[in-house]
Short mmCIF file of C-alpha atoms and ligand atoms in Angstrom, two decimals:
data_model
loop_
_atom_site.label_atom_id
_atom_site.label_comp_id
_atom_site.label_asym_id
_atom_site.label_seq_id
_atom_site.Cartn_x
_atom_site.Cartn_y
_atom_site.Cartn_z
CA UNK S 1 0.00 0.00 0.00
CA UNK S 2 1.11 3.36 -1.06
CA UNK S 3 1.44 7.22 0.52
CA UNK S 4 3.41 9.70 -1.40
CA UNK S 5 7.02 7.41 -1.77
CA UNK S 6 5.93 5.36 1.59
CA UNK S 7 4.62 1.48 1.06
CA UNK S 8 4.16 -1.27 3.32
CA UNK S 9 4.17 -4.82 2.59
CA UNK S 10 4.00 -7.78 4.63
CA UNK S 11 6.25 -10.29 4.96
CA UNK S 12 4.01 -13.70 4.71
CA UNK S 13 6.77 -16.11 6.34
CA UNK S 14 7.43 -13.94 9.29
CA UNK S 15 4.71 -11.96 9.71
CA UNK S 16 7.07 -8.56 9.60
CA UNK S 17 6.06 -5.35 8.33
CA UNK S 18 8.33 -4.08 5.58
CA UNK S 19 8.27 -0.16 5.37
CA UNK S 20 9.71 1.83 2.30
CA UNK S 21 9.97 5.32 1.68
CA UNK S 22 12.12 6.72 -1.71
CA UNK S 23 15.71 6.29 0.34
CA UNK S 24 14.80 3.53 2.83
CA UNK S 25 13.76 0.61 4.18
CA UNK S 26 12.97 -1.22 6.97
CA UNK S 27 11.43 -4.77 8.38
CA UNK S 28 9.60 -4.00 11.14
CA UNK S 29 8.93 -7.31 13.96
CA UNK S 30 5.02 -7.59 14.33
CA UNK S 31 5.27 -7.02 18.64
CA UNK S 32 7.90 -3.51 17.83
CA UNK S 33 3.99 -2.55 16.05
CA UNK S 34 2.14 -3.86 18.24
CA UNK S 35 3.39 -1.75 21.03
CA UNK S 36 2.75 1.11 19.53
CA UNK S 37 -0.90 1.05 18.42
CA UNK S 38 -2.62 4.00 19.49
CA UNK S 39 -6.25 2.79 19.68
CA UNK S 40 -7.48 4.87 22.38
CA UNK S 41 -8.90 1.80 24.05
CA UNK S 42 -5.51 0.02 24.54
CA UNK S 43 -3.45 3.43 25.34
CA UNK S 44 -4.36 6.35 27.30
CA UNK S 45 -5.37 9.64 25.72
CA UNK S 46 -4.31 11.15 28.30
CA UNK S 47 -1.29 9.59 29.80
CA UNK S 48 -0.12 8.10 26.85
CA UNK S 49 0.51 4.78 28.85
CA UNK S 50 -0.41 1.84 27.36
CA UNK S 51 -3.43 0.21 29.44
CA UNK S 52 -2.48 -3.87 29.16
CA UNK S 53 0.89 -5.80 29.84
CA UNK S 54 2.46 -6.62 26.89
CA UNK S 55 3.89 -9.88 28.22
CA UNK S 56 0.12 -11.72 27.31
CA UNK S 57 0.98 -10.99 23.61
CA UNK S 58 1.33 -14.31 21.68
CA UNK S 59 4.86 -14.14 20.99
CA UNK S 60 4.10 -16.07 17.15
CA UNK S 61 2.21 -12.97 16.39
CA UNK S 62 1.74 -11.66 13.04
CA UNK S 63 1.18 -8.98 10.32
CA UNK S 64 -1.79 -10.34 8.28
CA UNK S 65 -2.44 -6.95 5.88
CA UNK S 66 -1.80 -3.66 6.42
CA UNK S 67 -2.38 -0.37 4.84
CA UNK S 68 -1.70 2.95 4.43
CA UNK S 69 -4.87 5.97 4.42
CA UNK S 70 -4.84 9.42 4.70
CA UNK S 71 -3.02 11.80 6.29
CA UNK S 72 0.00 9.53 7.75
CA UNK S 73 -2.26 7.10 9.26
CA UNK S 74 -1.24 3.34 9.02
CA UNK S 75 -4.16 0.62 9.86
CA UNK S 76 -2.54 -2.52 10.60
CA UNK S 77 -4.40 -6.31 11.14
CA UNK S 78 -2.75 -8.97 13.43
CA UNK S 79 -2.86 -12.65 13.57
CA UNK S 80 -4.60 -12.49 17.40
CA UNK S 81 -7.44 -10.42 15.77
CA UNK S 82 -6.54 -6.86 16.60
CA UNK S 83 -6.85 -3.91 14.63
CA UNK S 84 -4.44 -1.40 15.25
CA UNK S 85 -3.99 2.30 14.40
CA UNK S 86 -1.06 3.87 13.87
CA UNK S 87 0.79 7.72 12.90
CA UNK S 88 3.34 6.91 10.20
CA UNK S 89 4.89 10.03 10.66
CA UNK S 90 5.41 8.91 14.57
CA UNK S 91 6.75 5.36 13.34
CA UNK S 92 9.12 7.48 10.95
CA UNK S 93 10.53 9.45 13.90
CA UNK S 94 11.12 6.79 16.02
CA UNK S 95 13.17 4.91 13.55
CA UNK S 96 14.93 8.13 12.50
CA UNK S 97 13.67 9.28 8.84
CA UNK S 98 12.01 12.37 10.33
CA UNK S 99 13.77 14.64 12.13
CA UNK S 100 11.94 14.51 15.84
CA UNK S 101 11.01 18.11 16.72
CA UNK S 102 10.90 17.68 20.14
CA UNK S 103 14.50 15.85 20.79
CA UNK S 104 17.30 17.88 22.38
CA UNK S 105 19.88 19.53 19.79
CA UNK S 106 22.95 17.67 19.50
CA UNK S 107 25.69 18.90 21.74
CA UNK S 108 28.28 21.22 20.20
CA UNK S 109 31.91 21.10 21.51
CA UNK S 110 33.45 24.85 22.37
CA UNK S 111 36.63 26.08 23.21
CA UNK S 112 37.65 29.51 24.85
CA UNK S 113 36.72 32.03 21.50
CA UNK S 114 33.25 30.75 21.78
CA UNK S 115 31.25 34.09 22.34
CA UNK S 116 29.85 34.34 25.80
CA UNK S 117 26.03 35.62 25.58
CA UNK S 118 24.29 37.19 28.66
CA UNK S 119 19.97 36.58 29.10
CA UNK S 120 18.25 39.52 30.89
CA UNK S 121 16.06 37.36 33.21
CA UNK S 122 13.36 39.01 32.67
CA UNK S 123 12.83 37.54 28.69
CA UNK S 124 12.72 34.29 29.84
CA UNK S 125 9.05 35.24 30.41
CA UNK S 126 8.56 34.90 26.92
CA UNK S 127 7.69 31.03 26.16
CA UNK S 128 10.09 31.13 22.72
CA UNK S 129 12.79 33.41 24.48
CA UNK S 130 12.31 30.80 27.39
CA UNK S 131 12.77 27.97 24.30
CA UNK S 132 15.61 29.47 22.55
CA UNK S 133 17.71 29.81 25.86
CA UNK S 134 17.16 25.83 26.52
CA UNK S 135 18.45 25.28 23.18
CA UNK S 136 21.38 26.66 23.32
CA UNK S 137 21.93 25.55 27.11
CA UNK S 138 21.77 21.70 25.97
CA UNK S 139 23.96 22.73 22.84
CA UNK S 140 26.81 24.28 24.82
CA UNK S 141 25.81 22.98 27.96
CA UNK S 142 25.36 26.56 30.27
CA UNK S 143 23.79 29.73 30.39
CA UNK S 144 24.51 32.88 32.02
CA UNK S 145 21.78 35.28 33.39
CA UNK S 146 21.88 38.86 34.29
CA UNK S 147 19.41 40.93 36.19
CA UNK S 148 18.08 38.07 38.33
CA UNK S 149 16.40 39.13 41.76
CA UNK S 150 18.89 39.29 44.87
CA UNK S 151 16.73 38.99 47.72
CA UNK S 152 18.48 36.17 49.74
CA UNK S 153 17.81 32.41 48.83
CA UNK S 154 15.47 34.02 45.96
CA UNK S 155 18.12 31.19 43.86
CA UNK S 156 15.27 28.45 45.03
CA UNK S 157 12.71 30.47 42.79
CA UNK S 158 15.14 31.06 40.35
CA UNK S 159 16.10 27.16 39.66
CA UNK S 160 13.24 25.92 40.99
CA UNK S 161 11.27 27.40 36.78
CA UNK S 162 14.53 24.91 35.29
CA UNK S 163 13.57 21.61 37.75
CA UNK S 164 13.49 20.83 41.03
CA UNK S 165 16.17 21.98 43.42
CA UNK S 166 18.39 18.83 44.96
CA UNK S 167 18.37 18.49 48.68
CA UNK S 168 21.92 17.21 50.40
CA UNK S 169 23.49 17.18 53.35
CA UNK S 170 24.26 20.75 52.62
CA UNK S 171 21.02 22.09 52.37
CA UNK S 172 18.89 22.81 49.52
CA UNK S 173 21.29 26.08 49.04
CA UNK S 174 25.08 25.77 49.89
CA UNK S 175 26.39 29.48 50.60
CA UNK S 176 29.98 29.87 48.49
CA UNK S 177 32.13 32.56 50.99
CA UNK S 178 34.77 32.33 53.29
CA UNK S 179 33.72 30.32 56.21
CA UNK S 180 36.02 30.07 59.09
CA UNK S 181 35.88 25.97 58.85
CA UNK S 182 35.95 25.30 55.91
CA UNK S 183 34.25 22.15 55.31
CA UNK S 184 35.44 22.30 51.35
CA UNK S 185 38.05 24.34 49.22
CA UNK S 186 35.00 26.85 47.76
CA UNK S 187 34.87 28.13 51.03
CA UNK S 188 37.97 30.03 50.93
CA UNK S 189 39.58 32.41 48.60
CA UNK S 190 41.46 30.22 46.83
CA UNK S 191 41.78 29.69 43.42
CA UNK S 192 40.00 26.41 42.24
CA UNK S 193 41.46 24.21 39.35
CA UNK S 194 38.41 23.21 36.59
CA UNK S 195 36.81 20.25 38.43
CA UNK S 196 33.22 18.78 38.23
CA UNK S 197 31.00 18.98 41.43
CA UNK S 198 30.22 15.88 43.50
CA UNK S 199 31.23 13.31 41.57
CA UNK S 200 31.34 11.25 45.14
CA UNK S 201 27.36 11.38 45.27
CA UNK S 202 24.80 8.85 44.18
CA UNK S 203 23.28 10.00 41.49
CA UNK S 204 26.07 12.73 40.81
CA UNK S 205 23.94 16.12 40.25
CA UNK S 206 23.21 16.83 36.89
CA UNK S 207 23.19 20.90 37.05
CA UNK S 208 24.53 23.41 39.12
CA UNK S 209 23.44 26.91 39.68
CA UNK S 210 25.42 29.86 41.17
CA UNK S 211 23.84 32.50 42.02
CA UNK S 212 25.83 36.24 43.05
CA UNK S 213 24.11 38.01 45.73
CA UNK S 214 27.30 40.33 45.84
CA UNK S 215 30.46 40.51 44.47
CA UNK S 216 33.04 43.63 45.37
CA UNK S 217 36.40 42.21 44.80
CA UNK S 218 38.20 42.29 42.03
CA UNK S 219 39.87 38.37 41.47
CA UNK S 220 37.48 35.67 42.13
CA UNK S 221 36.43 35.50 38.09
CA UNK S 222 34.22 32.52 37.10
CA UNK S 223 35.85 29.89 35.26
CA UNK S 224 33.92 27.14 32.26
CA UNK S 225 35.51 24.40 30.28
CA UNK S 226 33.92 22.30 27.94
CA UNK S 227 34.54 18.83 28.99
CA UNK S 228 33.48 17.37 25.68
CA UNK S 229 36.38 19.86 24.00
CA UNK S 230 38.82 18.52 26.18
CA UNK S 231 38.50 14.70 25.80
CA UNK S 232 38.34 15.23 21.92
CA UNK S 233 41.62 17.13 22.18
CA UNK S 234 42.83 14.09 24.35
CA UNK S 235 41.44 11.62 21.66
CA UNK S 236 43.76 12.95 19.36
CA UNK S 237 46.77 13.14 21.25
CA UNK S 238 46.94 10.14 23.03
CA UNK S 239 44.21 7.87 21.70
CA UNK S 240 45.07 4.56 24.14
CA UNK S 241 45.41 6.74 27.33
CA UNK S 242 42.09 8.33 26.26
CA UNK S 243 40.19 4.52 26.12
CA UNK S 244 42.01 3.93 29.61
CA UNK S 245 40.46 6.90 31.49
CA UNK S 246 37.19 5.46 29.70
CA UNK S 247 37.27 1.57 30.76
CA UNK S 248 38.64 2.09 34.17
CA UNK S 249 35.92 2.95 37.11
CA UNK S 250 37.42 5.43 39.37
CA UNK S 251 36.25 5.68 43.05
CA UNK S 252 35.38 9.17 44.31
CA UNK S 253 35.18 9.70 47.67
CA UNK S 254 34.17 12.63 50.47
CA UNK S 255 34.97 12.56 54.04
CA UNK S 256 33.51 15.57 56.34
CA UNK S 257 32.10 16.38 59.58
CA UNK S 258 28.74 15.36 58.73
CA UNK S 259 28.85 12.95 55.76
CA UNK S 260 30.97 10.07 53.88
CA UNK S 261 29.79 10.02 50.36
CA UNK S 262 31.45 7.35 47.85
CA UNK S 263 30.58 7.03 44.31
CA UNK S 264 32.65 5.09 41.66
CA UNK S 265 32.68 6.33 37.70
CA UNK S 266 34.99 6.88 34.63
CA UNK S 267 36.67 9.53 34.11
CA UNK S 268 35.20 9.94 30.49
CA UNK S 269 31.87 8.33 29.40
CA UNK S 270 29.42 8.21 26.57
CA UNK S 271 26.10 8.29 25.98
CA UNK S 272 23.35 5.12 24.40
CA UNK S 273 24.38 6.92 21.15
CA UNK S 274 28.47 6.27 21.98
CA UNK S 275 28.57 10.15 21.97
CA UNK S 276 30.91 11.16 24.84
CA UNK S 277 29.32 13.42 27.21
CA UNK S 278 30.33 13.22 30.51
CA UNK S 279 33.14 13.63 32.31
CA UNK S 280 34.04 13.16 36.20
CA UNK S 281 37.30 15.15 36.77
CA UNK S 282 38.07 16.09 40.58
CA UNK S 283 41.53 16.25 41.42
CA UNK S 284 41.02 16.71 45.20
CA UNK S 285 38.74 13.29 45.39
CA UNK S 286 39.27 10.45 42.81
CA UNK S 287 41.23 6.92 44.03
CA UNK S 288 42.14 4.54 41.01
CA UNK S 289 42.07 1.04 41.92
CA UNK S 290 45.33 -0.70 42.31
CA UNK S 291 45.72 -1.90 38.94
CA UNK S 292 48.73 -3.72 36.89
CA UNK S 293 51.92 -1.23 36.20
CA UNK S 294 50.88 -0.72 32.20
CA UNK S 295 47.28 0.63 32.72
CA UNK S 296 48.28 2.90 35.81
CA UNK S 297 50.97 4.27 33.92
CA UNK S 298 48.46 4.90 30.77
CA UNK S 299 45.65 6.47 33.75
CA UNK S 300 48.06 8.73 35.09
CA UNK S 301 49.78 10.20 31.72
CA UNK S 302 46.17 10.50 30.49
CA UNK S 303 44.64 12.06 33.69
CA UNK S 304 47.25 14.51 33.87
CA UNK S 305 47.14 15.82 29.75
CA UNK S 306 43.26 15.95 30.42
CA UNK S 307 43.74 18.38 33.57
CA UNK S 308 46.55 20.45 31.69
CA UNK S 309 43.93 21.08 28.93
CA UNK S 310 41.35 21.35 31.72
CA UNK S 311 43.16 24.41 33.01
CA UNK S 312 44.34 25.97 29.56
CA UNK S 313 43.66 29.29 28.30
CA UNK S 314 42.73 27.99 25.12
CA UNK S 315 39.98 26.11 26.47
CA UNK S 316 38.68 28.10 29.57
CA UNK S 317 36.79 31.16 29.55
CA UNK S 318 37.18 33.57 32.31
CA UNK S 319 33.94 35.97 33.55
CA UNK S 320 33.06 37.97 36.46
CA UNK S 321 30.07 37.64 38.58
CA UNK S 322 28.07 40.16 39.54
CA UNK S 323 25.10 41.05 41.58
CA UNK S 324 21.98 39.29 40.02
CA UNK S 325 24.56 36.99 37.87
CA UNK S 326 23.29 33.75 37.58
CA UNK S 327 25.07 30.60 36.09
CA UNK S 328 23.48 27.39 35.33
CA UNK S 329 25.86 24.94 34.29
CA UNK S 330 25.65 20.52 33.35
CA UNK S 331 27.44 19.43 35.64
CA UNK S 332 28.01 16.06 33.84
CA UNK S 333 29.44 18.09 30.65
CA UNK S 334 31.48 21.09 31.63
CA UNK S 335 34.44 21.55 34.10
CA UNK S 336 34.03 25.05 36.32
CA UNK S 337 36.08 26.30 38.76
CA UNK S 338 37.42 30.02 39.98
CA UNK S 339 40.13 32.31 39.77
CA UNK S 340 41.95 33.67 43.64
CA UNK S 341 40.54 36.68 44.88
CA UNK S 342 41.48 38.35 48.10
CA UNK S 343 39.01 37.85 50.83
CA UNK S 344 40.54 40.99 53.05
CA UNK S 345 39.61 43.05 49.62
CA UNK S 346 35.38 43.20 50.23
CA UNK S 347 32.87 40.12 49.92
CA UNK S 348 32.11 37.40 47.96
CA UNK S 349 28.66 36.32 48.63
CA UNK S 350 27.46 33.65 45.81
CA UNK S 351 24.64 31.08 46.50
CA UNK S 352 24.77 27.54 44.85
CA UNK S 353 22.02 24.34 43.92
CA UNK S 354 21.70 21.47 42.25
CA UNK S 355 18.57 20.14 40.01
CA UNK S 356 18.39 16.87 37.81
CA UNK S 357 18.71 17.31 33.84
CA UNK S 358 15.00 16.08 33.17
CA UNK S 359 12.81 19.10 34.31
CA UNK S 360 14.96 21.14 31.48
CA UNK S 361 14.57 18.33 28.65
CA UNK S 362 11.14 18.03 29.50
CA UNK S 363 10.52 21.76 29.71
CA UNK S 364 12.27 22.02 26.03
CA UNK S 365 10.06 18.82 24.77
CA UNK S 366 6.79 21.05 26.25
CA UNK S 367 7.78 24.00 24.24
CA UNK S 368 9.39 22.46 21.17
CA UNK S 369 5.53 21.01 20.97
CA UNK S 370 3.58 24.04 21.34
CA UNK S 371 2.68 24.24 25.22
CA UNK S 372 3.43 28.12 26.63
CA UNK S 373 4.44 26.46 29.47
CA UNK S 374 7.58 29.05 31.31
CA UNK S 375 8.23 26.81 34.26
CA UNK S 376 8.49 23.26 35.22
CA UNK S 377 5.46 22.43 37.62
CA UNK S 378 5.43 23.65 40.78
CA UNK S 379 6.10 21.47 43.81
CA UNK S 380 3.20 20.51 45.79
FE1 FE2 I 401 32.51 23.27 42.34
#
């Protein structure tokens, strides 16, 4: 049956589906279909959940005819006497011959000449400002706001419209200033080397905010490295060193007054798609297993080229904070850190969170598909 350059045909043998468009083709098994009938009596309208337990399907099942109508809709008989519907065009994205307009862009790598945009705050109340913002933060992985409200812990609002703010043994907030026991490095006014946050917890947070409620010295600047950057500069350098920090699972560990945390990882990782997109890099926190001369001496030659680039001007960008400055960053993606200041010089008064990744993909999928939505739900 025919629509436009689309045809299905059934495969009498096996029962399959075989779907053809003018540059492809595909067999399709009859349960993959089955699954994905949208007969509003065997999934929700509402939900979208399918309303039975696909384990009872017979697992001989089979395509007995199918055809194609009107407007992208595919009817489709089985052997077990049910009549499904289905959207072509949906079938078509799922196996990847339309582009999906919902999905996430694909990541872009950066290095330090990538120009660094500022977002007044107060556009983000527009639901396609709101869109175009996400875009680019799951492209390059952060954003940086200006003109955010101050009043204190207003950063709970503020990352609470992107997802829903991560409580730890911190606190919802974590307060980033000199602290006269320091409990971690960020509470001083030391410099800190590009690292990734937490990669001791379980799950590691996916973003982190920083939020400036003021800012009157002079060092201090904010520092971003594209972690994705990094490894493919480390790829081509030292390829074998680069599949070592990959395979090996590194333990990271944090020991304080109130909590030991433990969480073990690889220093580089990829995604379903084998795209690499994460990175755990923590200089002050990671223990490599005891392991044979050879692949320690690989780990250590690669770990240390991977935090030279970490740290390199060519990579890094450099940016103050100021009052009402707020960063959201992946956490999983990019490497941040800071520049010294001089605490005896003024204050340094910058509030921090964490959220998971979803409420922003989902907030993206909302608006990619029409909704006018400007926030993720609010908590109950
Ligand atoms: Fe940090």
């Amino acid at each position: 049956m025919l629509r436009g350059h689309d045809a299905v045909f059934v495969k009498p043998q096996t029962g399959e589906l075989i779907l053809t468009s003018q540059e492809n083709s595909i067999v399709l098994h009859p349960l993959w279909l089955r699954e994905r009938a949208l007969n509003s009596d065997t999934l929700d309208p509402i939900t979208k959940q399918r309303k039975y337990e696909h384990s009872l399907f017979q697992s001989d099942l089979k395509v007995l005819e199918a055809k194609i109508s009107e407007k992208s809709k595919l009817d489709i008989y089985f052997s077990d006497s049910f009549e499904g519907h289905f959207n072509l065009d949906q079938i078509k994205n799922e196996i990847g011959w339309l582009k999906d307009v919902e999905s996430p862009p694909v990541l872009e790598s950066w290095t330090a000449s990538i120009n660094l945009k500022r977002i007044n705050w107060e556009c983000l109340k527009d639901p396609s400002n709101l869109k175009h913002m996400l875009h680019n933060f799951l492209k390059y992985g952060f954003c940086v706001m200006e003109n955010t409200p101050t009043e204190k812990d207003s950063l709970l609002k503020l990352a609470g419209k992107f997802g829903y703010v991560r409580h730890t043994h911190w606190g919802k907030l974590f307060n980033v200033e000199i602290k006269r026991m320091p409990t971690d490095t960020a509470y001083t006014d030391d410099a800190l080397s590009s690292h990734t946050d937490n990669p001791y917890r379980e799950p590691v947070p996916g973003i982190q905010f920083l939020h400036c409620l003021e800012n009157n010295v002079s060092g201090g600047l904010s520092t971003l490295v594209d972690g994705v950057a990094i490894i493919k500069q480390l790829e081509l350098e030292m390829p074998e060193h680069s599949k070592i920090l990959e395979n090996v699972n590194v333990r990271f560990r944090y020991e304080g007054p109130s909590a030991i945390l433990e969480n073990w990882g690889s220093i580089i990782e990829r995604n379903h798609n084998n795209i690499i997109n994460r990175i755990r890099l923590s200089n002050r926190l990671d223990y490599v297993p005891a392991l044979d001369k050879k692949t320690l001496d690989y780990f250590y030659a690669g770990r240390k080229r991977l935090n030279e680039l970490s740290n390199h001007p060519n990579y890094q960008i450099q940016f103050p904070f100021k009052k009402g400055t707020l960063l959201m960053m992946d956490n999983y993606r990019l490497l941040h850190g800071r520049t010294k200041y001089n605490g005896a010089e003024g204050v340094r008064h910058l509030q921090g969170c964490y959220t998971d990744h979803d409420g922003v993909t989902s907030l993206y999928r909302m608006l990619s598909k029409g909704s006018k939505v400007t926030s993720v739900p609010t908590e109950l």
